[in-house]
PDB file of C-alpha atoms in Angstrom:
ATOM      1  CA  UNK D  27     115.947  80.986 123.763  1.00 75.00           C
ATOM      2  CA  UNK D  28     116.236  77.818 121.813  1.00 93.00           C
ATOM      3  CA  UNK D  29     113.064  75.297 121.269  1.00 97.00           C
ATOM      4  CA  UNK D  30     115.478  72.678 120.226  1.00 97.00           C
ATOM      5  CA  UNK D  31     114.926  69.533 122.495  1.00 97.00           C
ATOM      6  CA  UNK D  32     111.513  71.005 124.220  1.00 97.00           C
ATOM      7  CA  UNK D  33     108.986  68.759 125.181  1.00 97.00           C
ATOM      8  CA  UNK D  34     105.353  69.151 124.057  1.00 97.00           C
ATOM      9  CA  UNK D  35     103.096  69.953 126.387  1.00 97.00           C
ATOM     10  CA  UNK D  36      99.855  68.079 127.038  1.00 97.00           C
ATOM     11  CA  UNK D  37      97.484  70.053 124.939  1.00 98.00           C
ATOM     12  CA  UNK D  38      93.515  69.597 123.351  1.00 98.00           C
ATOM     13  CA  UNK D  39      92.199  71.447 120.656  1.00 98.00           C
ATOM     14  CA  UNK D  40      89.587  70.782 118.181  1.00 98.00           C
ATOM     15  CA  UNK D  41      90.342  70.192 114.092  1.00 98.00           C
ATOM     16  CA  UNK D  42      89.007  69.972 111.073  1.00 98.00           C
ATOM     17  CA  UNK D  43      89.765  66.896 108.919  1.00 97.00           C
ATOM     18  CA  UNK D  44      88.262  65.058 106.249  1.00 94.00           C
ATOM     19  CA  UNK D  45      85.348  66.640 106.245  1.00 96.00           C
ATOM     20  CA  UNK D  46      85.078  66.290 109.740  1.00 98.00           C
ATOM     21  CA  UNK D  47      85.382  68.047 113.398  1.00 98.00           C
ATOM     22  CA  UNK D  48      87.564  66.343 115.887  1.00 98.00           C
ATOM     23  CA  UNK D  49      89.507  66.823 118.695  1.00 98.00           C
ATOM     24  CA  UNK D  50      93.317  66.079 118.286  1.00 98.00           C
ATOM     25  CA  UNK D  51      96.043  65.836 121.828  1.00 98.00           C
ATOM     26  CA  UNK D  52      99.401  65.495 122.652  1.00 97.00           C
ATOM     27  CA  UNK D  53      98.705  61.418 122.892  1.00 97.00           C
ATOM     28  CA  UNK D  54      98.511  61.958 118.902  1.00 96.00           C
ATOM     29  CA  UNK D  55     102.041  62.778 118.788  1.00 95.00           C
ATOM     30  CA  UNK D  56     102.952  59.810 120.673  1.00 94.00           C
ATOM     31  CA  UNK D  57     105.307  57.033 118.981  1.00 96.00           C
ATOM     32  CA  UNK D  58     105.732  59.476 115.766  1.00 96.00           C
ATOM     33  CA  UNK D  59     106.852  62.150 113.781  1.00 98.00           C
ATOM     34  CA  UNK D  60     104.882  65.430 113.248  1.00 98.00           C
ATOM     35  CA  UNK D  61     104.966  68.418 111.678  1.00 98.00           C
ATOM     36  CA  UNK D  62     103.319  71.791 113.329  1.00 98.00           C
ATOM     37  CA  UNK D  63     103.032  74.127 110.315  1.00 98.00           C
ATOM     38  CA  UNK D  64     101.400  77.765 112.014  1.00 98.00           C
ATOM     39  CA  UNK D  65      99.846  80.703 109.609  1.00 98.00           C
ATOM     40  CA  UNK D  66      98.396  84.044 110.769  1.00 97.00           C
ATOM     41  CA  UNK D  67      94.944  83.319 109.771  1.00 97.00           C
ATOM     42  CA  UNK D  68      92.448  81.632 107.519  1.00 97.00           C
ATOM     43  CA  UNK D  69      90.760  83.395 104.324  1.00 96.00           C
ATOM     44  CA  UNK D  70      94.578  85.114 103.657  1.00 94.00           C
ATOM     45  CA  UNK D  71      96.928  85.711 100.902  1.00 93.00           C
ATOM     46  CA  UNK D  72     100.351  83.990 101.545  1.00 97.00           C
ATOM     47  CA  UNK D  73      98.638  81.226 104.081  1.00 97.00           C
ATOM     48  CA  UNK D  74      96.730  79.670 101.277  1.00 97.00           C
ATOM     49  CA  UNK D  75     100.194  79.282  99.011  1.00 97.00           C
ATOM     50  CA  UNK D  76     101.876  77.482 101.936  1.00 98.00           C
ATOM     51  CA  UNK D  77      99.188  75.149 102.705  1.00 98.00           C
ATOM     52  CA  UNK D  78      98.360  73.821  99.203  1.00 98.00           C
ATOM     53  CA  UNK D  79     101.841  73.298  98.634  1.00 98.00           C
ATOM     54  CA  UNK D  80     101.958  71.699 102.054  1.00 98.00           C
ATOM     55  CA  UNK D  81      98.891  69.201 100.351  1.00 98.00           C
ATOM     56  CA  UNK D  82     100.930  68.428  97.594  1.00 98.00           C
ATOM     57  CA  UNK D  83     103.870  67.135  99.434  1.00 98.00           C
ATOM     58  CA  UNK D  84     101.332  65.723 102.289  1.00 98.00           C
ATOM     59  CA  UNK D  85     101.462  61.911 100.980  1.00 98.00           C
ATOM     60  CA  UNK D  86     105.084  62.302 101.107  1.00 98.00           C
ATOM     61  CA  UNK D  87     104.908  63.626 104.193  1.00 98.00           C
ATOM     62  CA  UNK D  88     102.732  60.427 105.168  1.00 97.00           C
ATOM     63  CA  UNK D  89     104.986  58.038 103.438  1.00 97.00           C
ATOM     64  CA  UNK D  90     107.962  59.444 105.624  1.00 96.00           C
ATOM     65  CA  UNK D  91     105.652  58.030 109.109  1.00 96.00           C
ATOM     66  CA  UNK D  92     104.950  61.604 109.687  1.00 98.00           C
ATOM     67  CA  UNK D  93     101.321  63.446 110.995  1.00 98.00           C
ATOM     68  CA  UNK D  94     101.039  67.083 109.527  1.00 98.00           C
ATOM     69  CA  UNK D  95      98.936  69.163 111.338  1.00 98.00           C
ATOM     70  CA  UNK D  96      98.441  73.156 110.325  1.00 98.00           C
ATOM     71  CA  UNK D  97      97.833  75.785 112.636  1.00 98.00           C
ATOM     72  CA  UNK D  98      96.233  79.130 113.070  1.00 98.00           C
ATOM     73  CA  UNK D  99      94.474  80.819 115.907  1.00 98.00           C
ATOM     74  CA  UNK D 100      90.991  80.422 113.833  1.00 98.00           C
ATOM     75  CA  UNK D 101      88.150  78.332 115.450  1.00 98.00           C
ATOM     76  CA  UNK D 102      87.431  74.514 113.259  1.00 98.00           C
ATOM     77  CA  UNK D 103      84.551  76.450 111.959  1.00 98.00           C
ATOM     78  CA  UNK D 104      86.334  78.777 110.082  1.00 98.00           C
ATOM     79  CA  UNK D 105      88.644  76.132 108.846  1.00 98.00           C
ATOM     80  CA  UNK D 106      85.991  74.087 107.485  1.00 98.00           C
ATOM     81  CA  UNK D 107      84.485  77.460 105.599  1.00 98.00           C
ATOM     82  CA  UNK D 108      87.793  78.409 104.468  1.00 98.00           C
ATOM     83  CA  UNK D 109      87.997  74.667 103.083  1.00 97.00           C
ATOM     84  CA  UNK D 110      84.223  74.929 101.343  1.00 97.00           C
ATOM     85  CA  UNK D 111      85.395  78.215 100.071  1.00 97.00           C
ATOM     86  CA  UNK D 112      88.813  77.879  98.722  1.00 97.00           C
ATOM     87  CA  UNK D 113      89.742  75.137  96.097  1.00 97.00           C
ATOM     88  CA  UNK D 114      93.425  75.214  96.649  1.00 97.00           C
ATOM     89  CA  UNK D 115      91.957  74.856 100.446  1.00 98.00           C
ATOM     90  CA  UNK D 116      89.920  72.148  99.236  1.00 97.00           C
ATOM     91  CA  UNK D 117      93.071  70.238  98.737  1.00 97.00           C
ATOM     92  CA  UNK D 118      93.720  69.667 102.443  1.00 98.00           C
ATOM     93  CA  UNK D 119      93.660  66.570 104.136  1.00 97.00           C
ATOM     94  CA  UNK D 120      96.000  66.770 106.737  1.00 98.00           C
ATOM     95  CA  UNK D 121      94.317  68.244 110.301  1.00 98.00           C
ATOM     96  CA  UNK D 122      94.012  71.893 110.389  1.00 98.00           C
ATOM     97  CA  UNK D 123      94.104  72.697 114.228  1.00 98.00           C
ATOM     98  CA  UNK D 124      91.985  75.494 115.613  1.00 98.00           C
ATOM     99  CA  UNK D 125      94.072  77.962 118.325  1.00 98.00           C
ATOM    100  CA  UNK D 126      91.803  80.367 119.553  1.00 98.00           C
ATOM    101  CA  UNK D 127      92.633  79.907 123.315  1.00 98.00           C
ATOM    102  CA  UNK D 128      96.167  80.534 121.577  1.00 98.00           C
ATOM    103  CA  UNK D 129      97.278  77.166 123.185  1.00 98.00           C
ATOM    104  CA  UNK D 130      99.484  76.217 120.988  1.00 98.00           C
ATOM    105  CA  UNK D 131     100.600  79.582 119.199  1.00 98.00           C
ATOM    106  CA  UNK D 132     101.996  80.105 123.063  1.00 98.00           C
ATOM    107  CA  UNK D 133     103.331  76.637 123.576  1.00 98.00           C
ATOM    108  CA  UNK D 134     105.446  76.513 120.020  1.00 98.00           C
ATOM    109  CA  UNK D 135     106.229  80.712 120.674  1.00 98.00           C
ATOM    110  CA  UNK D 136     104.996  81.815 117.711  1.00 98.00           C
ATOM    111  CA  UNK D 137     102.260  84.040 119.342  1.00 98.00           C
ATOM    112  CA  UNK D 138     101.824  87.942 118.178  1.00 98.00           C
ATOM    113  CA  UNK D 139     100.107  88.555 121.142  1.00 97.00           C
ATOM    114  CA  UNK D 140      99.277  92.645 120.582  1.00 97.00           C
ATOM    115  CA  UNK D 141      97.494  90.569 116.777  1.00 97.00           C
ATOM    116  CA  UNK D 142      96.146  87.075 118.197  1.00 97.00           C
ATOM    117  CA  UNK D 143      97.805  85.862 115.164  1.00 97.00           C
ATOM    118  CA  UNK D 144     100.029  83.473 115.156  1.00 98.00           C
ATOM    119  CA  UNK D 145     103.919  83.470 113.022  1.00 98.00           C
ATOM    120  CA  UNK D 146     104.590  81.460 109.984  1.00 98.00           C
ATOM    121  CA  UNK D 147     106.331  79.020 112.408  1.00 98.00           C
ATOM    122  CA  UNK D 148     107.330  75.031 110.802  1.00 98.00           C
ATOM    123  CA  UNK D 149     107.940  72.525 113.407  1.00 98.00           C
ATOM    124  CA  UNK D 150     109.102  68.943 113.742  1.00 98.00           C
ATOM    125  CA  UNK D 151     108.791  67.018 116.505  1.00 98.00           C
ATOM    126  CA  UNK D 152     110.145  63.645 117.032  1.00 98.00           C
ATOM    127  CA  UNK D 153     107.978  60.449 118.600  1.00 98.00           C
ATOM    128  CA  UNK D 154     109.406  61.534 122.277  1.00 97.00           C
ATOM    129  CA  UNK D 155     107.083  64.599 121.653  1.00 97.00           C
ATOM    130  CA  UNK D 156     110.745  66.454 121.498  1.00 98.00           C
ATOM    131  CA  UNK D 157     111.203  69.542 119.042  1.00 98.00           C
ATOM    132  CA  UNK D 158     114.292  68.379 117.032  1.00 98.00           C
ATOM    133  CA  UNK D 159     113.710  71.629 113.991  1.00 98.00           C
ATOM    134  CA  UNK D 160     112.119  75.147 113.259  1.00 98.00           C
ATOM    135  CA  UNK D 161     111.787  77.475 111.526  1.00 97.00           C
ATOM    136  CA  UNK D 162     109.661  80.825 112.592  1.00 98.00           C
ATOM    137  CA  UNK D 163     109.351  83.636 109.597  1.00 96.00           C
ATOM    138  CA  UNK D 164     107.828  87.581 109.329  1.00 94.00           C
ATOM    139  CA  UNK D 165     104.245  87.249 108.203  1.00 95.00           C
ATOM    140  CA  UNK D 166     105.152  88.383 104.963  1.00 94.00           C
ATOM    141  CA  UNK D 167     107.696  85.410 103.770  1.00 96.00           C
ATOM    142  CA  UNK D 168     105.957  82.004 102.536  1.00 96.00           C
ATOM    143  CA  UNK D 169     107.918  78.612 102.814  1.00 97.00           C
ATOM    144  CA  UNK D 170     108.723  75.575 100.775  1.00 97.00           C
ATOM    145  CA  UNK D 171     107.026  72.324 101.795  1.00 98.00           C
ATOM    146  CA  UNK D 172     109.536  70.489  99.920  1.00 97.00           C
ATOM    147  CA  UNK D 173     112.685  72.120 102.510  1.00 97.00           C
ATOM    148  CA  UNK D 174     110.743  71.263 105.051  1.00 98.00           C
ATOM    149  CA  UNK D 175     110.306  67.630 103.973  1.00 98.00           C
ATOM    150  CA  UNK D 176     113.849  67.683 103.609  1.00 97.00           C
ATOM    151  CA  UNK D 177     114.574  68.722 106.674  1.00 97.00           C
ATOM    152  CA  UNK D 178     112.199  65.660 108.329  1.00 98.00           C
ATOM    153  CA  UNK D 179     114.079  63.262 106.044  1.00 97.00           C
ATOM    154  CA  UNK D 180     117.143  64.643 107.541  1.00 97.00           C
ATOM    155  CA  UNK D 181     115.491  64.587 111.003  1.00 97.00           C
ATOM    156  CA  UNK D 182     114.882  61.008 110.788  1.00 97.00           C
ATOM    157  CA  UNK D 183     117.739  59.755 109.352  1.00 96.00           C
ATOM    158  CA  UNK D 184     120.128  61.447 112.112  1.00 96.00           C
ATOM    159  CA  UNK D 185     117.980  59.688 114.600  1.00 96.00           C
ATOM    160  CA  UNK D 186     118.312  56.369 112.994  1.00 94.00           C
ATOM    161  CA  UNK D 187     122.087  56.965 112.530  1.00 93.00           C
ATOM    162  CA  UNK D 188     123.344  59.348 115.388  1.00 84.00           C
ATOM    163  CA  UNK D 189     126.916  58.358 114.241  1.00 87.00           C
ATOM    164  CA  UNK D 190     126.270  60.250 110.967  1.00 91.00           C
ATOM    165  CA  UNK D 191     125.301  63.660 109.747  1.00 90.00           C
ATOM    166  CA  UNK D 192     123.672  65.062 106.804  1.00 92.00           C
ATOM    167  CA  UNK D 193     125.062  68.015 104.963  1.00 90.00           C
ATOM    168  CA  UNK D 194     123.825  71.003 103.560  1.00 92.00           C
ATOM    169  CA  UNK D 195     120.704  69.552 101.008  1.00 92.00           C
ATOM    170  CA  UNK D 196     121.191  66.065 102.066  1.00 94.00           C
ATOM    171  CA  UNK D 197     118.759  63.991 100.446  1.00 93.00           C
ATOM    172  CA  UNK D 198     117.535  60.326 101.244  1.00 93.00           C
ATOM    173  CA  UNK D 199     119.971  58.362  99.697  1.00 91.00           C
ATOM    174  CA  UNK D 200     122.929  60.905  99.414  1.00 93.00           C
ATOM    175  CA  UNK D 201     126.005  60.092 101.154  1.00 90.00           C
ATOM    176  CA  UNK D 202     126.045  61.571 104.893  1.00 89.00           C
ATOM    177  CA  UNK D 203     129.493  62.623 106.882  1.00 86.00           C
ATOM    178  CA  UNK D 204     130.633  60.824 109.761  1.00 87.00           C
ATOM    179  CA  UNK D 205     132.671  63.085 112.076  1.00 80.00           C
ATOM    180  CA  UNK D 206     135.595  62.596 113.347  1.00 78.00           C
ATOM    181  CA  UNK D 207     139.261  63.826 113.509  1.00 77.00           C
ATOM    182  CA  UNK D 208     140.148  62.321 109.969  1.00 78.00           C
ATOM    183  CA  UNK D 209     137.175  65.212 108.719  1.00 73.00           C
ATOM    184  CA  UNK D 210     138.012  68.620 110.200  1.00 78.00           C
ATOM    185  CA  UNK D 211     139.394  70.773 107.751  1.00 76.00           C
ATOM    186  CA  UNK D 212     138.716  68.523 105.138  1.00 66.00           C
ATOM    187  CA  UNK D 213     135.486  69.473 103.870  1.00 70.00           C
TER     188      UNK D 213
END
């Protein structure tokens, strides 16, 4: 069953950001795009690839109007020693949300229930609170911060311009295809 188009549900959990504990809801989605990036667990081996790549792109992320928040079903306190511990960790300043109730793990589908772990699931969700693209992987398989960038670039743009669609790598600035008769079998 598809996610496409589901709405987030209303939802509290607590985070650690900037050095800090705090509890993040659904009303944070509200009016803008975010990014729900899920990892088994803290103090890993592929998770810690995926989120300091996630830090490097996170300005861009920011510059694009969009909220990155990572997920696993760790508590806030084992994000924040995971952060004091780790310096590609120590990178982080995006909210890393804490799942133990497995809240959101269920929610987004990405729950290994028989594990309590959570899927390398990447999600973006639109300012309705609607889940326009993911991506859900095998524990094994890291991904690219910059794809998914990409694919909120792409995201955004199609909302902005529902006549037009962006092709296969579409980048911000590329030309876009407008469909229509005049295109099929054409391309």
């Amino acid at each position: 069953m598809s996610l496409i188009g589901k709405k987030i549900e209303s939802f509290k959990v607590e985070a650690f950001v900037d050095g800090k504990f705090r509890s993040v809801t659904d009303a944070d989605l509200k009016g803008k795009w975010s990014v729900f990036v899920f990892y088994p667990a803290d103090f890993t081996f592929v998770c810690p690839t995926e989120l300091g790549d996630l830090a490097d792109k996170h300005e861009e992320f920011k510059k694009a109007g969009c909220e990155v928040f990572s997920v696993s079903t760790d508590t806030h306190f084992v994000h924040k020693a995971w952060h004091d511990a780790s310096p590609t960790i120590k990178k982080i300043k995006y909210a890393m949300l804490a799942d133990p109730n497995h809240t959101l793990s269920t929610m987004f589908g990405v729950l290994i229930p028989e594990a309590g772990l959570a899927l390398r699931g990447s999600f973006i969700v639109n300012p309705h609170g609607e889940i326009v693209s993911y991506e859900v992987n095998q524990l094994g398989i890291g991904r690219d911060a910059s794809e998914l960038l990409r694919k909120l670039q792409a995201a955004k743009f199609v909302a902005e311009h529902g006549d037009q669609v962006c092709p296969a790598k579409w980048k911000p600035g590329e030309e876009t295809l407008k469909p229509g008769i005049d295109l099929v079998g054409k391309l």
